[in-house]
mmCIF file of C-alpha atoms in Angstrom:
data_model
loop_
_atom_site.group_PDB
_atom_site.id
_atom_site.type_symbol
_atom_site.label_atom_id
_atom_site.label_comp_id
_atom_site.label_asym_id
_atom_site.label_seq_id
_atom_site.Cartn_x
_atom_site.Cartn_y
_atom_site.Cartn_z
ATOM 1 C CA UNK A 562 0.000 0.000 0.000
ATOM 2 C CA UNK A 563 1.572 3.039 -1.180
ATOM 3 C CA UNK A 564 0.714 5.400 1.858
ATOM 4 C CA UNK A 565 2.121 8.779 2.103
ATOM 5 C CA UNK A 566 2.276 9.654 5.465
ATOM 6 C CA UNK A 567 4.869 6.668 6.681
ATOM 7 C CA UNK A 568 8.381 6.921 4.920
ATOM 8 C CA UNK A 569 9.402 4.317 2.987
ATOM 9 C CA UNK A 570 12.338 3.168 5.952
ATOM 10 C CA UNK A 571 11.614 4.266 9.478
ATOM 11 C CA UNK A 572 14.128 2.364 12.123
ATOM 12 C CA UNK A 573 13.916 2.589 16.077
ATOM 13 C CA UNK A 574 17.224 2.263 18.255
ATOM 14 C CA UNK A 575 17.157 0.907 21.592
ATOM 15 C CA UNK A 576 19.774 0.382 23.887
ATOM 16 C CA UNK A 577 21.231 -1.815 27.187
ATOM 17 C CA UNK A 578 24.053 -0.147 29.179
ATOM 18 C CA UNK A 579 26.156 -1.077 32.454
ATOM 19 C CA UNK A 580 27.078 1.716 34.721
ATOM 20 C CA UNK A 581 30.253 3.155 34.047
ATOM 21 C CA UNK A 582 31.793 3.976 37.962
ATOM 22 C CA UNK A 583 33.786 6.906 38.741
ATOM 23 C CA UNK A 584 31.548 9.482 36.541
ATOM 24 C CA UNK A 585 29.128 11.833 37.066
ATOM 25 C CA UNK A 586 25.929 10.277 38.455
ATOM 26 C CA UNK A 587 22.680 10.167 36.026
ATOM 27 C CA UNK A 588 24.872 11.406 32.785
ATOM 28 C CA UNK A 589 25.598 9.974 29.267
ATOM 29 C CA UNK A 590 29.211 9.493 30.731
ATOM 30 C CA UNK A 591 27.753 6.996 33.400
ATOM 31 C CA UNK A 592 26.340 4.531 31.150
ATOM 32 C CA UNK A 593 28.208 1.810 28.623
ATOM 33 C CA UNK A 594 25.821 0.069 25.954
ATOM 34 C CA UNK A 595 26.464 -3.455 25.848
ATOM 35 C CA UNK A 596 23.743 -4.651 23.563
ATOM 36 C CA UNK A 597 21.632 -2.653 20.898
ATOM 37 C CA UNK A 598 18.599 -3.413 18.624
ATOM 38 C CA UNK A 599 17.509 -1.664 15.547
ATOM 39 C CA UNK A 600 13.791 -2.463 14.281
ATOM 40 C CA UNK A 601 13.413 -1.244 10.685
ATOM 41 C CA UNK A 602 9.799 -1.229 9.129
ATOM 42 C CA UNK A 603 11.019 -1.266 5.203
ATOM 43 C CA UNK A 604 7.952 -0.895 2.244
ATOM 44 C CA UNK A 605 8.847 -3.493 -0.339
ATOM 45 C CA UNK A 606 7.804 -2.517 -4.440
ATOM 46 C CA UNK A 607 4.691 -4.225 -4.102
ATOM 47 C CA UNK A 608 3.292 -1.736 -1.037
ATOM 48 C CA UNK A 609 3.753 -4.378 1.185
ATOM 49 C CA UNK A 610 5.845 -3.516 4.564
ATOM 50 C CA UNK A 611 8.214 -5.757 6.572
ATOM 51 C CA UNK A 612 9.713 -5.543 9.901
ATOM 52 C CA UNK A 613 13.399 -6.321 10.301
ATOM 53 C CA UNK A 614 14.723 -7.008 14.114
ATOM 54 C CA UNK A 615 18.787 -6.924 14.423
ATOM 55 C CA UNK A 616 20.281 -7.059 17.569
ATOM 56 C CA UNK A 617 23.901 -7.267 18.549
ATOM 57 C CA UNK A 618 26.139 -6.625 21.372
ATOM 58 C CA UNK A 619 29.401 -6.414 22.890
ATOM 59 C CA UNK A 620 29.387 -10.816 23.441
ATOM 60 C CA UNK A 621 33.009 -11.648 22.856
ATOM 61 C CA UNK A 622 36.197 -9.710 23.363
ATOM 62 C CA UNK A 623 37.543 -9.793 19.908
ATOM 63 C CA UNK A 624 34.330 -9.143 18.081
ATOM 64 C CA UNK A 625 34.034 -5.570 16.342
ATOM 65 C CA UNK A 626 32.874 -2.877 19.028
ATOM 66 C CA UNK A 627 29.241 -2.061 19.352
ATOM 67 C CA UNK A 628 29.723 1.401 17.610
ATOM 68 C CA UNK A 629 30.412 -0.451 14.217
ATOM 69 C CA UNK A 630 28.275 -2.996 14.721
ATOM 70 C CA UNK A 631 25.244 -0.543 14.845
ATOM 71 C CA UNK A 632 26.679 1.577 12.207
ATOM 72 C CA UNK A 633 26.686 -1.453 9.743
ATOM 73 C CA UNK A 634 23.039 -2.752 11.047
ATOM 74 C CA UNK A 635 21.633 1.307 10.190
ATOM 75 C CA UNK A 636 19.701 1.938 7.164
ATOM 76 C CA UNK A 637 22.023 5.142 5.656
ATOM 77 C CA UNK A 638 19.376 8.536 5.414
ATOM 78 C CA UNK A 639 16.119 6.621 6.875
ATOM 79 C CA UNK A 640 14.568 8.991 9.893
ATOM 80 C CA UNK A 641 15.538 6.788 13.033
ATOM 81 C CA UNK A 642 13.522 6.448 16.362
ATOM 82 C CA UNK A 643 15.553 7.239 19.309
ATOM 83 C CA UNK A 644 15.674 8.747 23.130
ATOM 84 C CA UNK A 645 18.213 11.550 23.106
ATOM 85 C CA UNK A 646 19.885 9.980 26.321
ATOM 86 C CA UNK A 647 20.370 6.843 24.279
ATOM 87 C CA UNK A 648 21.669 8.973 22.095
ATOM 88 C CA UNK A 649 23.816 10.327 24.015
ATOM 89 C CA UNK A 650 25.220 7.480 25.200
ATOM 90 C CA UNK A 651 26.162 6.601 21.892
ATOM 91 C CA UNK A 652 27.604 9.610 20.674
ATOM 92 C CA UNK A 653 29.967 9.118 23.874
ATOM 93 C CA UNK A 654 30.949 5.537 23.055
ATOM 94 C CA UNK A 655 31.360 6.166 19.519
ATOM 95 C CA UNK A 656 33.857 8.773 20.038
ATOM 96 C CA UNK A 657 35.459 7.030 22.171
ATOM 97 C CA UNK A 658 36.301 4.368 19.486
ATOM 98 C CA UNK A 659 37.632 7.766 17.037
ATOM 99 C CA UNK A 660 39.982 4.656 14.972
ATOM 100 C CA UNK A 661 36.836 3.366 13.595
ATOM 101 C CA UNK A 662 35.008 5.414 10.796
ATOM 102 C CA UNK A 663 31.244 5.226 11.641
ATOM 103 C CA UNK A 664 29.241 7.792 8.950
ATOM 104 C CA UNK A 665 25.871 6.663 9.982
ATOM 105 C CA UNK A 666 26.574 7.197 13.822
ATOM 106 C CA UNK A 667 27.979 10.700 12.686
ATOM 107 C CA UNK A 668 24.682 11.835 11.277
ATOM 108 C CA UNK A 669 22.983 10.940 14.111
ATOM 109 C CA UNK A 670 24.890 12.375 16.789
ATOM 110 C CA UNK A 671 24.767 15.502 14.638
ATOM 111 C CA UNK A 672 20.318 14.791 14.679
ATOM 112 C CA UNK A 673 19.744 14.045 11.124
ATOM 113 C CA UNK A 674 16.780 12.797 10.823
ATOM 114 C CA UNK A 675 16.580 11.964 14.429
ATOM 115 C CA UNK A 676 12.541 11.752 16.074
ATOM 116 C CA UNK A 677 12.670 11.255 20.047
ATOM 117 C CA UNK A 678 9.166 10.086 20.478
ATOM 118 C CA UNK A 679 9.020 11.037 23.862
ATOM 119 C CA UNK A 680 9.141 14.726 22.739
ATOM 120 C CA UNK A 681 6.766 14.312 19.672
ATOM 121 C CA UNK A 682 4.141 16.489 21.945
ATOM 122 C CA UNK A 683 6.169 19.177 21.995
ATOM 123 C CA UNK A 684 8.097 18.409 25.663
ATOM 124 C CA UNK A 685 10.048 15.671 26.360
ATOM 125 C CA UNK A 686 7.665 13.245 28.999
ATOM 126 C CA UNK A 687 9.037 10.428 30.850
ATOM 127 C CA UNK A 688 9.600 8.095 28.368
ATOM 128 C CA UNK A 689 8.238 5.039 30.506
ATOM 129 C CA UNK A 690 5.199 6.944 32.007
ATOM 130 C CA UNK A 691 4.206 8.238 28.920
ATOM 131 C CA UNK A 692 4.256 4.266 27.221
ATOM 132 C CA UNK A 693 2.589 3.024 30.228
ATOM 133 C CA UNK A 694 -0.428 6.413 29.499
ATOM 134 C CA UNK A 695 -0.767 4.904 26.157
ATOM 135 C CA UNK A 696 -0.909 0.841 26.918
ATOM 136 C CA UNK A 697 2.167 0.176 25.604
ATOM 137 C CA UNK A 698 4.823 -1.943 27.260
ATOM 138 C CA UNK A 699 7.900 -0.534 28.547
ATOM 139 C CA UNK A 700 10.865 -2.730 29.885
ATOM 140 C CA UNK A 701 13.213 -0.322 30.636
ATOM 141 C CA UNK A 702 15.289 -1.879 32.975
ATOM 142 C CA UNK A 703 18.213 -0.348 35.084
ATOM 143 C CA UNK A 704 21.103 0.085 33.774
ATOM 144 C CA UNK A 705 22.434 -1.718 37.245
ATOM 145 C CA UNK A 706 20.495 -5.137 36.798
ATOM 146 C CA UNK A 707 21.535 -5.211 33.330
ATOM 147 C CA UNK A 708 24.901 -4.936 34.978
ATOM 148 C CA UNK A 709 24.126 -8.027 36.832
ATOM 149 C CA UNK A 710 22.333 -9.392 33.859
ATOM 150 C CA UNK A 711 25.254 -8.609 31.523
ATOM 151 C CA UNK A 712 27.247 -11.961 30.587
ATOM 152 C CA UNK A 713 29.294 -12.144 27.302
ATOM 153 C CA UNK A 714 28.457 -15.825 27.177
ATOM 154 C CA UNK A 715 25.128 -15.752 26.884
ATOM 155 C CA UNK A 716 24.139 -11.834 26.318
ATOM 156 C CA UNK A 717 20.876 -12.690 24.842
ATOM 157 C CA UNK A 718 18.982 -11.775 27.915
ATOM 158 C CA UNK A 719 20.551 -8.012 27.754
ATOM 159 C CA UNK A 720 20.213 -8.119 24.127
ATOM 160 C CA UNK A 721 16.099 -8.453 24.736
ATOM 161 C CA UNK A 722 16.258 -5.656 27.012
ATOM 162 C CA UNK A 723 17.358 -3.485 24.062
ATOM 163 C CA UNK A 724 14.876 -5.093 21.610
ATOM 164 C CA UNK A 725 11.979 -3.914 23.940
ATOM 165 C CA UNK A 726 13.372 -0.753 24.116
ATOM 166 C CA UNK A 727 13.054 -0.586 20.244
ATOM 167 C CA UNK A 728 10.250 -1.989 20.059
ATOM 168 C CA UNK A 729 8.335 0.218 22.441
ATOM 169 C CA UNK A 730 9.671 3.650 20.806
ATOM 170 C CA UNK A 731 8.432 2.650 17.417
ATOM 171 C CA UNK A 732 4.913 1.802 18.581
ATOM 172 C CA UNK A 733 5.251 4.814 20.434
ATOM 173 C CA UNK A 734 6.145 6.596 17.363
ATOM 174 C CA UNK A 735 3.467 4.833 15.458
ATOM 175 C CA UNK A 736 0.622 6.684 17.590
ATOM 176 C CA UNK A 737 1.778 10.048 18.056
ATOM 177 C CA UNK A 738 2.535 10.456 13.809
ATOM 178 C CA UNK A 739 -0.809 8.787 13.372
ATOM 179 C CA UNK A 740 -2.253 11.536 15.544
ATOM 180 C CA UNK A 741 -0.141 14.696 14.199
ATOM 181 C CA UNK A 742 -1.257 13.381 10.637
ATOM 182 C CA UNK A 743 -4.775 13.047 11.559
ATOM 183 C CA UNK A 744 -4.271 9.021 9.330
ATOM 184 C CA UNK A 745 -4.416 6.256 10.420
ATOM 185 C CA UNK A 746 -1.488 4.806 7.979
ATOM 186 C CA UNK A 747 1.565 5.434 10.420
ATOM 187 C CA UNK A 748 -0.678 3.217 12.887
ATOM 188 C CA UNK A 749 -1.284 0.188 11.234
ATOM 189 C CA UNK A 750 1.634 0.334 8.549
ATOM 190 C CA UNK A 751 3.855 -0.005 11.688
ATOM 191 C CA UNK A 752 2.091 -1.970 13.895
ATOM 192 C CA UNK A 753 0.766 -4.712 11.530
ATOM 193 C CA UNK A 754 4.341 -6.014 10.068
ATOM 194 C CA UNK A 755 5.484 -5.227 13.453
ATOM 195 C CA UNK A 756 3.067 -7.905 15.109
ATOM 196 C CA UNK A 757 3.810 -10.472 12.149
ATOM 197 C CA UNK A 758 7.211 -10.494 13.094
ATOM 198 C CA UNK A 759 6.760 -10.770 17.298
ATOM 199 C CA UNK A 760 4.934 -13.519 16.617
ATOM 200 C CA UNK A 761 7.979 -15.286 14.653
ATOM 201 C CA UNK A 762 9.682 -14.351 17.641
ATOM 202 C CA UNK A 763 8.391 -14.839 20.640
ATOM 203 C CA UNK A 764 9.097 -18.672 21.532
ATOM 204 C CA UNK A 765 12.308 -17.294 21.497
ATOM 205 C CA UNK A 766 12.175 -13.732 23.261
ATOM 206 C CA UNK A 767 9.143 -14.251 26.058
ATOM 207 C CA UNK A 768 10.092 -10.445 26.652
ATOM 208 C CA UNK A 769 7.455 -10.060 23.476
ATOM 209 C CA UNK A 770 4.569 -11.899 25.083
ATOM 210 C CA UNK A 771 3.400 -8.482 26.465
ATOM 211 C CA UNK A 772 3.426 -6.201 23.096
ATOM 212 C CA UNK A 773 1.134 -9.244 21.485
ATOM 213 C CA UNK A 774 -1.216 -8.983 24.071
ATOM 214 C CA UNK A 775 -1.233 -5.843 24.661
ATOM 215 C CA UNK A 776 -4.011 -2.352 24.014
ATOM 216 C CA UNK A 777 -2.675 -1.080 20.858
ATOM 217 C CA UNK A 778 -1.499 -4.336 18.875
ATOM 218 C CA UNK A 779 -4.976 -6.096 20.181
ATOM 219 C CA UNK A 780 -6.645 -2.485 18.063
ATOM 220 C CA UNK A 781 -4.764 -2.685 15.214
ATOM 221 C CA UNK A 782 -5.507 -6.751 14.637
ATOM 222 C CA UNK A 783 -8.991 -5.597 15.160
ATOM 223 C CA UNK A 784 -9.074 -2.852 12.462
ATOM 224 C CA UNK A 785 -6.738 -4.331 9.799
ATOM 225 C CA UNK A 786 -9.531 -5.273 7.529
ATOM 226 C CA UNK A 787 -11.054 -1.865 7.852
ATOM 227 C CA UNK A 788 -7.798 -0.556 7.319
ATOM 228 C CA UNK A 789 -6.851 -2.532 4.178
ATOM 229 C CA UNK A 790 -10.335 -1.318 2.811
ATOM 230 C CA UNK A 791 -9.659 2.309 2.980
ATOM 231 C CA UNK A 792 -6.138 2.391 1.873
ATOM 232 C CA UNK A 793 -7.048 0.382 -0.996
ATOM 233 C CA UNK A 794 -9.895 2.885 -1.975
ATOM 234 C CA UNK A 795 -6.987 5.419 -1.607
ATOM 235 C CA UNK A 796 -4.540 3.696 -3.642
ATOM 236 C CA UNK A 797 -7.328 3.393 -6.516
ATOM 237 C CA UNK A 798 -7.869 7.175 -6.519
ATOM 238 C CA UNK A 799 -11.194 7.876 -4.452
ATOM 239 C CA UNK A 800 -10.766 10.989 -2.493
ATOM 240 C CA UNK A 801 -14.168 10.463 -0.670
ATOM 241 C CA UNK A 802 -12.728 8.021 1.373
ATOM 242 C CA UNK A 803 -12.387 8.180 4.846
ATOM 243 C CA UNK A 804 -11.095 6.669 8.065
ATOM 244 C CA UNK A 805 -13.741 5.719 10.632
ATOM 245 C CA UNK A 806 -14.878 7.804 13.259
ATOM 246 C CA UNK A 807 -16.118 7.326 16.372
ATOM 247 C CA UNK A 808 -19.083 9.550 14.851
ATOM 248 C CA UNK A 809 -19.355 6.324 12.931
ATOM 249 C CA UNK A 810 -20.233 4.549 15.637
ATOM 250 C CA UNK A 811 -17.646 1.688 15.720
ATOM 251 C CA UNK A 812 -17.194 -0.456 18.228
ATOM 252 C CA UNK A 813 -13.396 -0.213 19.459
ATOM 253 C CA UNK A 814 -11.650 -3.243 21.311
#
């Protein structure tokens, strides 16, 4: 479906950090990202969309450093979802690593094409809160149990803390464009693909169980045949179609 009001690559960021001891308390410098996870929602030639989940981390001592390895899993120029701490933190632990050439990390320390959901309202809210307001699960867990969690053995557990972090900031994302665009496209283009791939996924990541049964992926499984419906009518060229209202008098699950 060829919507216009979801780019045609949108990817979401998250992060898992240790603390880092002997630095200013509750700062960019007192965090160390172990594990990442970038969630790309990509619109193949047909229309179609498809969710892509990397994750990587930190897991052995002579693997590359996490800088690169998130440079090289970033889609070049797409608009990427991302908390400005988390940013931060990256920014820090990229420079860090000045040897390595990282061009995608470059742009966005500098904010190209950067979108903090959090501050989509026009302040930044507490990320978690504001997730929690809207029904959407938020695992964001302290950077001292991942500490305890962290284990370069077997960092999948730390690695899933990230993934829900990325996961949660693109839904997140998903409602607030749908509401600045007054669409419903940036809903259920994300949040369809997204829920076809948690489902491939969750035997292995049970930190996914809660987005599949939670508010907003239970809604848009509801509406996705309403959905298809309109944007199809769109696609074909008929302007008088709309989006349901609750002037409609729709029954919403």
């Amino acid at each position: 479906m060829q919507s216009p009001f979801v780019p045609t690559i949108i990817q979401s960021v998250g992060l898992a950090c240790v603390p880092v001891d002997d630095m200013p308390p509750n700062t960019s410098l007192a965090r160390k990202p172990v594990a990442a996870a970038i969630v790309t929602i990509t619109r193949r030639g047909d229309g179609h969309r498809d969710a892509v989940v990397k994750s990587v981390s930190d897991a052995r001592e002579l693997e590359w450093p996490l800088p690169v390895l998130i440079d090289d899993a970033l889609v070049g120029g797409a608009p990427t979802i991302i908390a400005d701490s988390d940013r931060d933190v990256l920014t820090t632990e990229a420079a860090s690593r000045r040897f390595f050439a990282e061009p995608k990390l470059g742009a966005l320390a500098k904010g190209q094409g950067v979108i903090d959901p959090a501050a989509m309202l026009g302040e930044r809210h507490d990320e978690a809160a504001l997730c929690r307001r809207l029904g959407i699960p938020a695992n964001l867990v302290p950077d001292m149990d991942v500490g305890r969690w962290w284990n370069r053995n077997a960092p999948v557990a730390v690695e899933d803390v990230a993934l829900t972090a990325a996961v949660s900031r693109l839904v997140l994302w998903a409602h607030f464009a749908s509401f600045q665009s007054a669409e419903p496209d940036p809903f259920f283009e994300t949040l369809l693909p997204l829920r076809e791939r948690l489902m491939e996924l969750e035997a292995d990541h049970p930190g996914l169980k809660p987005f599949l049964a939670s508010r907003p992926f239970h809604r848009a499984a509801s509406f996705a045949s309403f959905y298809r419906e309109y944007r199809a009518k769109r696609d074909a060229g008929d302007t008088e179609a709309r989006w349901v209202t609750f002037e409609d008098g729709q029954s919403y699950v």
